[in-house]
PDB file of C-alpha atoms in Angstrom:
ATOM      1  CA  UNK A 107      36.083 -64.508 -48.539  1.00  0.00           C
ATOM      2  CA  UNK A 108      33.259 -66.494 -47.517  1.00  0.00           C
ATOM      3  CA  UNK A 109      31.690 -68.858 -50.213  1.00  0.00           C
ATOM      4  CA  UNK A 110      28.603 -67.406 -50.532  1.00  0.00           C
ATOM      5  CA  UNK A 111      25.779 -69.373 -50.206  1.00  0.00           C
ATOM      6  CA  UNK A 112      23.740 -71.228 -53.420  1.00  0.00           C
ATOM      7  CA  UNK A 113      20.053 -69.809 -54.118  1.00  0.00           C
ATOM      8  CA  UNK A 114      18.160 -71.748 -55.755  1.00  0.00           C
ATOM      9  CA  UNK A 115      14.278 -70.471 -57.741  1.00  0.00           C
ATOM     10  CA  UNK A 116      11.555 -73.055 -57.202  1.00  0.00           C
ATOM     11  CA  UNK A 117       8.087 -72.201 -59.357  1.00  0.00           C
ATOM     12  CA  UNK A 118       4.897 -71.026 -57.215  1.00  0.00           C
ATOM     13  CA  UNK A 119       4.323 -73.920 -54.423  1.00  0.00           C
ATOM     14  CA  UNK A 120       0.650 -74.776 -53.671  1.00  0.00           C
ATOM     15  CA  UNK A 121      -0.291 -77.140 -51.742  1.00  0.00           C
ATOM     16  CA  UNK A 122      -2.283 -79.699 -53.548  1.00  0.00           C
ATOM     17  CA  UNK A 123      -3.252 -81.827 -50.362  1.00  0.00           C
ATOM     18  CA  UNK A 124      -6.080 -79.237 -48.579  1.00  0.00           C
ATOM     19  CA  UNK A 125      -9.704 -81.671 -48.234  1.00  0.00           C
ATOM     20  CA  UNK A 126     -10.873 -78.794 -45.550  1.00  0.00           C
ATOM     21  CA  UNK A 127     -10.154 -75.743 -48.074  1.00  0.00           C
ATOM     22  CA  UNK A 128     -10.953 -75.588 -51.472  1.00  0.00           C
ATOM     23  CA  UNK A 129     -10.494 -71.859 -53.714  1.00  0.00           C
ATOM     24  CA  UNK A 130     -13.494 -72.657 -56.444  1.00  0.00           C
ATOM     25  CA  UNK A 131     -12.862 -69.443 -58.561  1.00  0.00           C
ATOM     26  CA  UNK A 132     -12.455 -66.073 -58.442  1.00  0.00           C
ATOM     27  CA  UNK A 133     -13.472 -63.542 -60.679  1.00  0.00           C
ATOM     28  CA  UNK A 134     -11.973 -59.790 -60.472  1.00  0.00           C
ATOM     29  CA  UNK A 135     -11.098 -58.807 -57.646  1.00  0.00           C
ATOM     30  CA  UNK A 136     -12.640 -61.329 -55.289  1.00  0.00           C
ATOM     31  CA  UNK A 137     -12.454 -65.044 -53.873  1.00  0.00           C
ATOM     32  CA  UNK A 138     -14.830 -68.453 -53.983  1.00  0.00           C
ATOM     33  CA  UNK A 139     -14.032 -70.521 -50.973  1.00  0.00           C
ATOM     34  CA  UNK A 140     -15.133 -73.278 -49.277  1.00  0.00           C
ATOM     35  CA  UNK A 141     -14.102 -73.621 -45.453  1.00  0.00           C
ATOM     36  CA  UNK A 142     -15.230 -77.193 -44.291  1.00  0.00           C
ATOM     37  CA  UNK A 143     -18.409 -77.075 -45.584  1.00  0.00           C
ATOM     38  CA  UNK A 144     -18.733 -73.249 -45.087  1.00  0.00           C
ATOM     39  CA  UNK A 145     -18.516 -71.479 -48.516  1.00  0.00           C
ATOM     40  CA  UNK A 146     -17.105 -67.712 -48.208  1.00  0.00           C
ATOM     41  CA  UNK A 147     -16.965 -64.663 -50.288  1.00  0.00           C
ATOM     42  CA  UNK A 148     -13.569 -62.215 -49.716  1.00  0.00           C
ATOM     43  CA  UNK A 149     -11.757 -59.809 -52.154  1.00  0.00           C
ATOM     44  CA  UNK A 150      -8.095 -60.471 -52.896  1.00  0.00           C
ATOM     45  CA  UNK A 151      -6.206 -57.848 -54.882  1.00  0.00           C
ATOM     46  CA  UNK A 152      -4.747 -60.053 -56.953  1.00  0.00           C
ATOM     47  CA  UNK A 153      -7.313 -61.566 -58.718  1.00  0.00           C
ATOM     48  CA  UNK A 154      -6.849 -59.551 -61.566  1.00  0.00           C
ATOM     49  CA  UNK A 155      -8.488 -62.022 -64.801  1.00  0.00           C
ATOM     50  CA  UNK A 156     -12.872 -62.520 -64.552  1.00  0.00           C
ATOM     51  CA  UNK A 157     -14.073 -65.169 -63.894  1.00  0.00           C
ATOM     52  CA  UNK A 158     -14.156 -68.803 -67.282  1.00  0.00           C
ATOM     53  CA  UNK A 159     -16.232 -70.972 -65.491  1.00  0.00           C
ATOM     54  CA  UNK A 160     -19.852 -71.513 -64.517  1.00  0.00           C
ATOM     55  CA  UNK A 161     -18.955 -71.988 -60.655  1.00  0.00           C
ATOM     56  CA  UNK A 162     -21.913 -71.359 -58.475  1.00  0.00           C
ATOM     57  CA  UNK A 163     -21.051 -67.800 -56.903  1.00  0.00           C
ATOM     58  CA  UNK A 164     -24.612 -67.155 -55.661  1.00  0.00           C
ATOM     59  CA  UNK A 165     -24.367 -69.955 -53.398  1.00  0.00           C
ATOM     60  CA  UNK A 166     -22.350 -68.608 -50.471  1.00  0.00           C
ATOM     61  CA  UNK A 167     -22.670 -68.643 -46.806  1.00  0.00           C
ATOM     62  CA  UNK A 168     -20.578 -65.577 -46.269  1.00  0.00           C
ATOM     63  CA  UNK A 169     -19.334 -61.832 -49.080  1.00  0.00           C
ATOM     64  CA  UNK A 170     -17.527 -59.905 -47.238  1.00  0.00           C
ATOM     65  CA  UNK A 171     -17.805 -56.455 -48.764  1.00  0.00           C
ATOM     66  CA  UNK A 172     -15.101 -53.216 -48.716  1.00  0.00           C
ATOM     67  CA  UNK A 173     -15.867 -50.100 -47.928  1.00  0.00           C
ATOM     68  CA  UNK A 174     -14.559 -46.772 -49.247  1.00  0.00           C
ATOM     69  CA  UNK A 175     -13.741 -45.874 -46.013  1.00  0.00           C
ATOM     70  CA  UNK A 176     -11.862 -48.598 -45.198  1.00  0.00           C
ATOM     71  CA  UNK A 177     -12.226 -52.035 -43.058  1.00  0.00           C
ATOM     72  CA  UNK A 178     -16.179 -53.882 -44.590  1.00  0.00           C
ATOM     73  CA  UNK A 179     -18.326 -56.291 -43.395  1.00  0.00           C
ATOM     74  CA  UNK A 180     -20.277 -59.692 -44.023  1.00  0.00           C
ATOM     75  CA  UNK A 181     -23.117 -60.701 -45.340  1.00  0.00           C
ATOM     76  CA  UNK A 182     -24.483 -64.041 -44.370  1.00  0.00           C
ATOM     77  CA  UNK A 183     -26.963 -65.460 -46.508  1.00  0.00           C
ATOM     78  CA  UNK A 184     -27.503 -68.159 -43.086  1.00  0.00           C
ATOM     79  CA  UNK A 185     -26.362 -68.330 -39.741  1.00  0.00           C
ATOM     80  CA  UNK A 186     -22.979 -70.129 -39.296  1.00  0.00           C
ATOM     81  CA  UNK A 187     -21.466 -71.335 -36.800  1.00  0.00           C
ATOM     82  CA  UNK A 188     -18.526 -68.776 -34.462  1.00  0.00           C
ATOM     83  CA  UNK A 189     -16.124 -71.288 -35.046  1.00  0.00           C
ATOM     84  CA  UNK A 190     -15.286 -74.313 -36.795  1.00  0.00           C
ATOM     85  CA  UNK A 191     -12.765 -76.396 -37.832  1.00  0.00           C
ATOM     86  CA  UNK A 192     -11.041 -76.953 -40.640  1.00  0.00           C
ATOM     87  CA  UNK A 193      -8.590 -79.888 -41.155  1.00  0.00           C
ATOM     88  CA  UNK A 194      -5.193 -80.668 -43.362  1.00  0.00           C
ATOM     89  CA  UNK A 195      -3.452 -83.857 -42.677  1.00  0.00           C
ATOM     90  CA  UNK A 196      -3.308 -83.947 -39.221  1.00  0.00           C
ATOM     91  CA  UNK A 197      -3.903 -80.905 -37.829  1.00  0.00           C
ATOM     92  CA  UNK A 198      -6.027 -79.129 -37.106  1.00  0.00           C
ATOM     93  CA  UNK A 199      -7.418 -75.754 -37.161  1.00  0.00           C
ATOM     94  CA  UNK A 200      -9.523 -73.190 -35.914  1.00  0.00           C
ATOM     95  CA  UNK A 201     -11.747 -70.474 -37.650  1.00  0.00           C
ATOM     96  CA  UNK A 202     -13.559 -67.576 -37.363  1.00  0.00           C
ATOM     97  CA  UNK A 203     -15.062 -64.925 -39.627  1.00  0.00           C
ATOM     98  CA  UNK A 204     -13.245 -62.095 -38.618  1.00  0.00           C
ATOM     99  CA  UNK A 205     -13.747 -57.728 -38.545  1.00  0.00           C
ATOM    100  CA  UNK A 206     -11.248 -57.848 -41.607  1.00  0.00           C
ATOM    101  CA  UNK A 207     -11.953 -60.364 -44.522  1.00  0.00           C
ATOM    102  CA  UNK A 208      -9.804 -62.792 -43.153  1.00  0.00           C
ATOM    103  CA  UNK A 209     -10.385 -66.477 -41.149  1.00  0.00           C
ATOM    104  CA  UNK A 210      -7.352 -66.999 -38.624  1.00  0.00           C
ATOM    105  CA  UNK A 211      -5.816 -69.761 -41.368  1.00  0.00           C
ATOM    106  CA  UNK A 212      -3.706 -68.488 -45.048  1.00  0.00           C
ATOM    107  CA  UNK A 213      -4.203 -72.220 -46.575  1.00  0.00           C
ATOM    108  CA  UNK A 214      -1.636 -71.143 -49.065  1.00  0.00           C
ATOM    109  CA  UNK A 215       1.269 -71.493 -46.008  1.00  0.00           C
ATOM    110  CA  UNK A 216       0.535 -75.535 -45.831  1.00  0.00           C
ATOM    111  CA  UNK A 217       3.963 -75.664 -48.379  1.00  0.00           C
ATOM    112  CA  UNK A 218       5.152 -74.091 -45.970  1.00  0.00           C
ATOM    113  CA  UNK A 219       3.994 -76.412 -43.402  1.00  0.00           C
ATOM    114  CA  UNK A 220       5.214 -79.852 -45.754  1.00  0.00           C
ATOM    115  CA  UNK A 221       8.283 -78.244 -46.094  1.00  0.00           C
ATOM    116  CA  UNK A 222       9.629 -78.492 -42.016  1.00  0.00           C
ATOM    117  CA  UNK A 223       7.702 -80.376 -40.464  1.00  0.00           C
ATOM    118  CA  UNK A 224      10.331 -83.354 -42.005  1.00  0.00           C
ATOM    119  CA  UNK A 225      13.442 -81.236 -40.869  1.00  0.00           C
ATOM    120  CA  UNK A 226      12.183 -81.562 -37.440  1.00  0.00           C
ATOM    121  CA  UNK A 227      10.844 -85.129 -37.351  1.00  0.00           C
ATOM    122  CA  UNK A 228      14.321 -86.203 -39.120  1.00  0.00           C
ATOM    123  CA  UNK A 229      15.668 -85.149 -35.675  1.00  0.00           C
ATOM    124  CA  UNK A 230      13.749 -86.441 -33.321  1.00  0.00           C
ATOM    125  CA  UNK A 231      15.806 -88.045 -31.184  1.00  0.00           C
ATOM    126  CA  UNK A 232      17.138 -84.690 -29.703  1.00  0.00           C
ATOM    127  CA  UNK A 233      14.267 -82.526 -30.116  1.00  0.00           C
ATOM    128  CA  UNK A 234      14.213 -78.931 -32.374  1.00  0.00           C
ATOM    129  CA  UNK A 235      13.888 -75.677 -30.500  1.00  0.00           C
ATOM    130  CA  UNK A 236      12.033 -73.138 -33.258  1.00  0.00           C
ATOM    131  CA  UNK A 237      11.226 -69.355 -32.900  1.00  0.00           C
ATOM    132  CA  UNK A 238       8.458 -68.038 -34.685  1.00  0.00           C
ATOM    133  CA  UNK A 239       7.375 -65.223 -34.789  1.00  0.00           C
ATOM    134  CA  UNK A 240       4.310 -62.694 -35.770  1.00  0.00           C
ATOM    135  CA  UNK A 241       3.364 -66.024 -35.037  1.00  0.00           C
ATOM    136  CA  UNK A 242      -0.489 -64.954 -35.816  1.00  0.00           C
ATOM    137  CA  UNK A 243      -2.814 -67.893 -34.741  1.00  0.00           C
ATOM    138  CA  UNK A 244      -0.080 -69.906 -34.853  1.00  0.00           C
ATOM    139  CA  UNK A 245      -0.554 -72.258 -37.988  1.00  0.00           C
ATOM    140  CA  UNK A 246       3.444 -72.968 -38.799  1.00  0.00           C
ATOM    141  CA  UNK A 247       3.162 -73.406 -34.154  1.00  0.00           C
ATOM    142  CA  UNK A 248       1.143 -76.450 -33.749  1.00  0.00           C
ATOM    143  CA  UNK A 249       2.607 -78.297 -37.269  1.00  0.00           C
ATOM    144  CA  UNK A 250       6.490 -77.494 -35.675  1.00  0.00           C
ATOM    145  CA  UNK A 251       4.963 -78.955 -32.404  1.00  0.00           C
ATOM    146  CA  UNK A 252       3.144 -81.516 -34.375  1.00  0.00           C
ATOM    147  CA  UNK A 253       6.402 -82.058 -35.724  1.00  0.00           C
ATOM    148  CA  UNK A 254       7.942 -82.570 -31.855  1.00  0.00           C
ATOM    149  CA  UNK A 255       9.534 -79.457 -32.140  1.00  0.00           C
ATOM    150  CA  UNK A 256      10.129 -77.296 -29.035  1.00  0.00           C
ATOM    151  CA  UNK A 257       7.969 -74.050 -29.655  1.00  0.00           C
ATOM    152  CA  UNK A 258       7.794 -70.593 -28.735  1.00  0.00           C
ATOM    153  CA  UNK A 259       5.462 -68.266 -30.916  1.00  0.00           C
ATOM    154  CA  UNK A 260       5.758 -65.038 -30.610  1.00  0.00           C
ATOM    155  CA  UNK A 261       3.453 -62.873 -31.443  1.00  0.00           C
ATOM    156  CA  UNK A 262       2.633 -58.506 -30.446  1.00  0.00           C
ATOM    157  CA  UNK A 263      -1.504 -59.077 -30.642  1.00  0.00           C
ATOM    158  CA  UNK A 264      -3.174 -61.125 -26.934  1.00  0.00           C
ATOM    159  CA  UNK A 265      -5.610 -62.448 -29.652  1.00  0.00           C
ATOM    160  CA  UNK A 266      -4.140 -64.160 -31.602  1.00  0.00           C
ATOM    161  CA  UNK A 267      -2.037 -65.590 -28.895  1.00  0.00           C
ATOM    162  CA  UNK A 268      -5.325 -66.752 -27.182  1.00  0.00           C
ATOM    163  CA  UNK A 269      -6.227 -68.133 -30.522  1.00  0.00           C
ATOM    164  CA  UNK A 270      -3.458 -70.384 -31.166  1.00  0.00           C
ATOM    165  CA  UNK A 271      -4.194 -71.870 -27.972  1.00  0.00           C
ATOM    166  CA  UNK A 272      -7.405 -72.281 -29.021  1.00  0.00           C
ATOM    167  CA  UNK A 273      -5.277 -74.257 -31.950  1.00  0.00           C
ATOM    168  CA  UNK A 274      -2.939 -76.071 -30.195  1.00  0.00           C
ATOM    169  CA  UNK A 275      -6.257 -77.336 -28.307  1.00  0.00           C
ATOM    170  CA  UNK A 276      -7.741 -78.787 -31.134  1.00  0.00           C
ATOM    171  CA  UNK A 277      -4.998 -80.626 -32.104  1.00  0.00           C
ATOM    172  CA  UNK A 278      -4.759 -82.119 -27.995  1.00  0.00           C
ATOM    173  CA  UNK A 279      -1.603 -80.153 -27.280  1.00  0.00           C
ATOM    174  CA  UNK A 280      -2.254 -78.303 -24.140  1.00  0.00           C
ATOM    175  CA  UNK A 281       0.842 -79.842 -22.536  1.00  0.00           C
ATOM    176  CA  UNK A 282       2.974 -80.501 -25.784  1.00  0.00           C
ATOM    177  CA  UNK A 283       5.966 -77.675 -25.137  1.00  0.00           C
ATOM    178  CA  UNK A 284       4.787 -74.189 -26.482  1.00  0.00           C
ATOM    179  CA  UNK A 285       5.555 -70.873 -25.419  1.00  0.00           C
ATOM    180  CA  UNK A 286       3.347 -67.810 -25.745  1.00  0.00           C
ATOM    181  CA  UNK A 287       4.220 -64.702 -25.765  1.00  0.00           C
ATOM    182  CA  UNK A 288       3.037 -61.348 -25.726  1.00  0.00           C
ATOM    183  CA  UNK A 289       5.573 -59.342 -27.129  1.00  0.00           C
ATOM    184  CA  UNK A 290       6.959 -57.081 -29.571  1.00  0.00           C
ATOM    185  CA  UNK A 291       9.656 -59.672 -32.022  1.00  0.00           C
ATOM    186  CA  UNK A 292      12.104 -57.573 -32.559  1.00  0.00           C
ATOM    187  CA  UNK A 293      12.509 -57.270 -27.386  1.00  0.00           C
ATOM    188  CA  UNK A 294      12.007 -60.051 -27.733  1.00  0.00           C
ATOM    189  CA  UNK A 295      14.482 -61.703 -29.799  1.00  0.00           C
ATOM    190  CA  UNK A 296      17.333 -59.170 -28.117  1.00  0.00           C
ATOM    191  CA  UNK A 297      16.232 -60.261 -25.300  1.00  0.00           C
ATOM    192  CA  UNK A 298      16.742 -63.962 -25.986  1.00  0.00           C
ATOM    193  CA  UNK A 299      20.567 -62.479 -27.501  1.00  0.00           C
ATOM    194  CA  UNK A 300      20.873 -61.086 -24.019  1.00  0.00           C
ATOM    195  CA  UNK A 301      19.692 -64.368 -21.801  1.00  0.00           C
ATOM    196  CA  UNK A 302      21.752 -66.312 -24.495  1.00  0.00           C
ATOM    197  CA  UNK A 303      19.139 -68.677 -25.356  1.00  0.00           C
ATOM    198  CA  UNK A 304      19.683 -70.433 -28.862  1.00  0.00           C
ATOM    199  CA  UNK A 305      17.465 -71.714 -31.836  1.00  0.00           C
ATOM    200  CA  UNK A 306      17.367 -74.295 -34.435  1.00  0.00           C
ATOM    201  CA  UNK A 307      14.898 -72.994 -36.417  1.00  0.00           C
ATOM    202  CA  UNK A 308      13.335 -69.102 -36.960  1.00  0.00           C
ATOM    203  CA  UNK A 309      10.024 -69.070 -38.942  1.00  0.00           C
ATOM    204  CA  UNK A 310       8.544 -65.672 -38.885  1.00  0.00           C
ATOM    205  CA  UNK A 311       6.319 -63.455 -41.309  1.00  0.00           C
ATOM    206  CA  UNK A 312       6.899 -59.411 -40.684  1.00  0.00           C
ATOM    207  CA  UNK A 313       4.089 -57.608 -41.473  1.00  0.00           C
ATOM    208  CA  UNK A 314       4.209 -55.034 -43.891  1.00  0.00           C
ATOM    209  CA  UNK A 315       3.208 -52.429 -40.768  1.00  0.00           C
ATOM    210  CA  UNK A 316       2.912 -52.790 -37.297  1.00  0.00           C
ATOM    211  CA  UNK A 317       2.882 -52.426 -34.006  1.00  0.00           C
ATOM    212  CA  UNK A 318       4.048 -53.803 -31.369  1.00  0.00           C
ATOM    213  CA  UNK A 319       2.207 -54.154 -27.611  1.00  0.00           C
ATOM    214  CA  UNK A 320       4.102 -50.976 -26.010  1.00  0.00           C
ATOM    215  CA  UNK A 321       3.013 -48.850 -29.477  1.00  0.00           C
ATOM    216  CA  UNK A 322       6.104 -49.863 -31.059  1.00  0.00           C
ATOM    217  CA  UNK A 323       6.844 -48.833 -34.875  1.00  0.00           C
ATOM    218  CA  UNK A 324       7.384 -51.726 -37.642  1.00  0.00           C
ATOM    219  CA  UNK A 325       8.421 -51.056 -41.087  1.00  0.00           C
ATOM    220  CA  UNK A 326       9.042 -53.713 -43.183  1.00  0.00           C
ATOM    221  CA  UNK A 327      11.214 -52.144 -44.937  1.00  0.00           C
ATOM    222  CA  UNK A 328      13.270 -50.590 -41.831  1.00  0.00           C
ATOM    223  CA  UNK A 329      13.252 -53.317 -39.889  1.00  0.00           C
ATOM    224  CA  UNK A 330      13.522 -56.486 -41.115  1.00  0.00           C
ATOM    225  CA  UNK A 331      17.216 -56.376 -41.898  1.00  0.00           C
ATOM    226  CA  UNK A 332      18.044 -55.351 -37.633  1.00  0.00           C
ATOM    227  CA  UNK A 333      15.898 -58.346 -36.968  1.00  0.00           C
ATOM    228  CA  UNK A 334      17.386 -60.903 -39.170  1.00  0.00           C
ATOM    229  CA  UNK A 335      20.399 -59.432 -37.630  1.00  0.00           C
ATOM    230  CA  UNK A 336      19.455 -59.791 -33.896  1.00  0.00           C
ATOM    231  CA  UNK A 337      18.044 -63.535 -35.626  1.00  0.00           C
ATOM    232  CA  UNK A 338      21.763 -64.281 -36.281  1.00  0.00           C
ATOM    233  CA  UNK A 339      22.516 -64.326 -33.121  1.00  0.00           C
ATOM    234  CA  UNK A 340      20.198 -66.643 -31.138  1.00  0.00           C
ATOM    235  CA  UNK A 341      20.907 -68.805 -34.455  1.00  0.00           C
ATOM    236  CA  UNK A 342      21.855 -72.318 -33.007  1.00  0.00           C
ATOM    237  CA  UNK A 343      25.515 -73.367 -33.825  1.00  0.00           C
ATOM    238  CA  UNK A 344      24.149 -76.378 -36.067  1.00  0.00           C
ATOM    239  CA  UNK A 345      20.849 -74.772 -36.568  1.00  0.00           C
ATOM    240  CA  UNK A 346      18.217 -76.294 -39.575  1.00  0.00           C
ATOM    241  CA  UNK A 347      16.234 -74.078 -40.931  1.00  0.00           C
ATOM    242  CA  UNK A 348      14.894 -70.447 -41.765  1.00  0.00           C
ATOM    243  CA  UNK A 349      12.023 -69.431 -43.029  1.00  0.00           C
ATOM    244  CA  UNK A 350      10.708 -66.260 -43.580  1.00  0.00           C
ATOM    245  CA  UNK A 351       7.462 -65.011 -45.228  1.00  0.00           C
ATOM    246  CA  UNK A 352       6.512 -61.952 -46.716  1.00  0.00           C
ATOM    247  CA  UNK A 353       3.131 -60.480 -47.757  1.00  0.00           C
ATOM    248  CA  UNK A 354       3.973 -57.598 -48.589  1.00  0.00           C
ATOM    249  CA  UNK A 355       3.724 -55.575 -52.085  1.00  0.00           C
ATOM    250  CA  UNK A 356       6.635 -54.900 -53.891  1.00  0.00           C
ATOM    251  CA  UNK A 357       9.315 -57.384 -51.543  1.00  0.00           C
ATOM    252  CA  UNK A 358      10.654 -60.014 -54.393  1.00  0.00           C
ATOM    253  CA  UNK A 359      11.798 -63.505 -53.741  1.00  0.00           C
ATOM    254  CA  UNK A 360      15.220 -62.024 -54.806  1.00  0.00           C
ATOM    255  CA  UNK A 361      15.025 -59.854 -51.874  1.00  0.00           C
ATOM    256  CA  UNK A 362      14.455 -62.270 -49.457  1.00  0.00           C
ATOM    257  CA  UNK A 363      16.980 -64.310 -50.481  1.00  0.00           C
ATOM    258  CA  UNK A 364      19.528 -61.086 -50.425  1.00  0.00           C
ATOM    259  CA  UNK A 365      19.843 -60.780 -47.116  1.00  0.00           C
ATOM    260  CA  UNK A 366      19.199 -64.658 -46.244  1.00  0.00           C
ATOM    261  CA  UNK A 367      22.539 -65.254 -47.906  1.00  0.00           C
ATOM    262  CA  UNK A 368      24.242 -62.477 -45.314  1.00  0.00           C
ATOM    263  CA  UNK A 369      22.732 -63.861 -42.602  1.00  0.00           C
ATOM    264  CA  UNK A 370      23.473 -67.507 -42.311  1.00  0.00           C
ATOM    265  CA  UNK A 371      27.088 -66.706 -44.476  1.00  0.00           C
ATOM    266  CA  UNK A 372      29.530 -69.247 -43.230  1.00  0.00           C
ATOM    267  CA  UNK A 373      26.498 -71.744 -41.985  1.00  0.00           C
ATOM    268  CA  UNK A 374      26.569 -73.677 -45.461  1.00  0.00           C
ATOM    269  CA  UNK A 375      23.245 -75.328 -47.097  1.00  0.00           C
ATOM    270  CA  UNK A 376      21.334 -73.767 -49.510  1.00  0.00           C
ATOM    271  CA  UNK A 377      18.368 -70.888 -50.015  1.00  0.00           C
ATOM    272  CA  UNK A 378      15.369 -71.932 -51.484  1.00  0.00           C
ATOM    273  CA  UNK A 379      12.853 -68.651 -52.844  1.00  0.00           C
ATOM    274  CA  UNK A 380       9.685 -68.058 -55.168  1.00  0.00           C
ATOM    275  CA  UNK A 381       6.220 -67.580 -54.763  1.00  0.00           C
ATOM    276  CA  UNK A 382       3.441 -69.624 -53.030  1.00  0.00           C
ATOM    277  CA  UNK A 383      -0.227 -69.630 -54.140  1.00  0.00           C
ATOM    278  CA  UNK A 384      -3.696 -71.171 -54.398  1.00  0.00           C
ATOM    279  CA  UNK A 385      -5.044 -73.469 -57.705  1.00  0.00           C
ATOM    280  CA  UNK A 386      -7.727 -72.567 -58.249  1.00  0.00           C
ATOM    281  CA  UNK A 387     -10.140 -75.274 -58.680  1.00  0.00           C
ATOM    282  CA  UNK A 388     -12.796 -73.970 -61.492  1.00  0.00           C
ATOM    283  CA  UNK A 389      -9.408 -73.621 -64.226  1.00  0.00           C
ATOM    284  CA  UNK A 390      -6.337 -74.716 -62.868  1.00  0.00           C
ATOM    285  CA  UNK A 391      -4.675 -70.914 -62.729  1.00  0.00           C
ATOM    286  CA  UNK A 392      -2.224 -70.541 -59.623  1.00  0.00           C
ATOM    287  CA  UNK A 393      -2.525 -67.866 -57.454  1.00  0.00           C
ATOM    288  CA  UNK A 394       0.029 -65.847 -55.945  1.00  0.00           C
ATOM    289  CA  UNK A 395      -0.387 -65.311 -52.364  1.00  0.00           C
ATOM    290  CA  UNK A 396       3.075 -64.358 -50.957  1.00  0.00           C
ATOM    291  CA  UNK A 397       6.928 -65.254 -50.886  1.00  0.00           C
ATOM    292  CA  UNK A 398       9.144 -67.204 -49.453  1.00  0.00           C
ATOM    293  CA  UNK A 399      12.428 -67.579 -48.508  1.00  0.00           C
ATOM    294  CA  UNK A 400      13.660 -70.706 -47.415  1.00  0.00           C
ATOM    295  CA  UNK A 401      17.288 -71.868 -46.144  1.00  0.00           C
ATOM    296  CA  UNK A 402      18.652 -75.083 -44.830  1.00  0.00           C
ATOM    297  CA  UNK A 403      21.160 -76.507 -43.642  1.00  0.00           C
ATOM    298  CA  UNK A 404      20.490 -79.842 -45.584  1.00  0.00           C
ATOM    299  CA  UNK A 405      17.479 -81.377 -47.227  1.00  0.00           C
ATOM    300  CA  UNK A 406      15.962 -83.920 -46.468  1.00  0.00           C
ATOM    301  CA  UNK A 407      16.212 -87.243 -48.246  1.00  0.00           C
TER     302      UNK A 407
END
């Protein structure tokens, strides 16, 4: 019987290194934020408490209003550029307000970048290959490439992959070894297995529900295990790490840990899991945003 890989539960992980982003205040389903010098108000279903601060909510640049029919619209108090850049450490990202309230960046993910970048850097003499599935606009891709990895960025939405290219350009990484793939993640991983391609690190941020490039249906509860099994086939024998993010309501860190334990069984190392979040500037409260589960073969000292 294979010895189970130990699982450690971490307190909520919030980055305190942002300068171009602030979660200024929260109030009954709304979040007041600063992105560079632009202040936005957006819905957030987990802000269930009223504001206790004197934050100037009326001093916003853009306010996203949900529609009872679904979707929503932005109300802008001043003319904003179509897009602008925000910085995190030595990384730069292009953000823009989208029709679905998002800006193209999830700042709470910075704690994951801070975790895997040292793992990549310590292996600089042997360039690591990293696969980023459901890669969105490429926050993790840019962080991994900046750390020195060869990265394969996969997303079914061409617009998101193009946005990742913009982010690479903003970081002077146009010539970096990044592959940009518009494809269904499941099909891509299965093809990589047949090709014999292997990766030292896998990052994924699977949605609750989605559609592939050719209309393939993705449901996390139904398809995540199958994808993880396929990923096991493309993990290098000397793989360094595996990271799963999730924003799916009802899926706990323990569920991800149980799955990842089986996937990396026999590979040694440790598993760490918990929540990612944002610290509110006005009152110090931590707003949980999602969950993570990380396997690492050997921690960086």
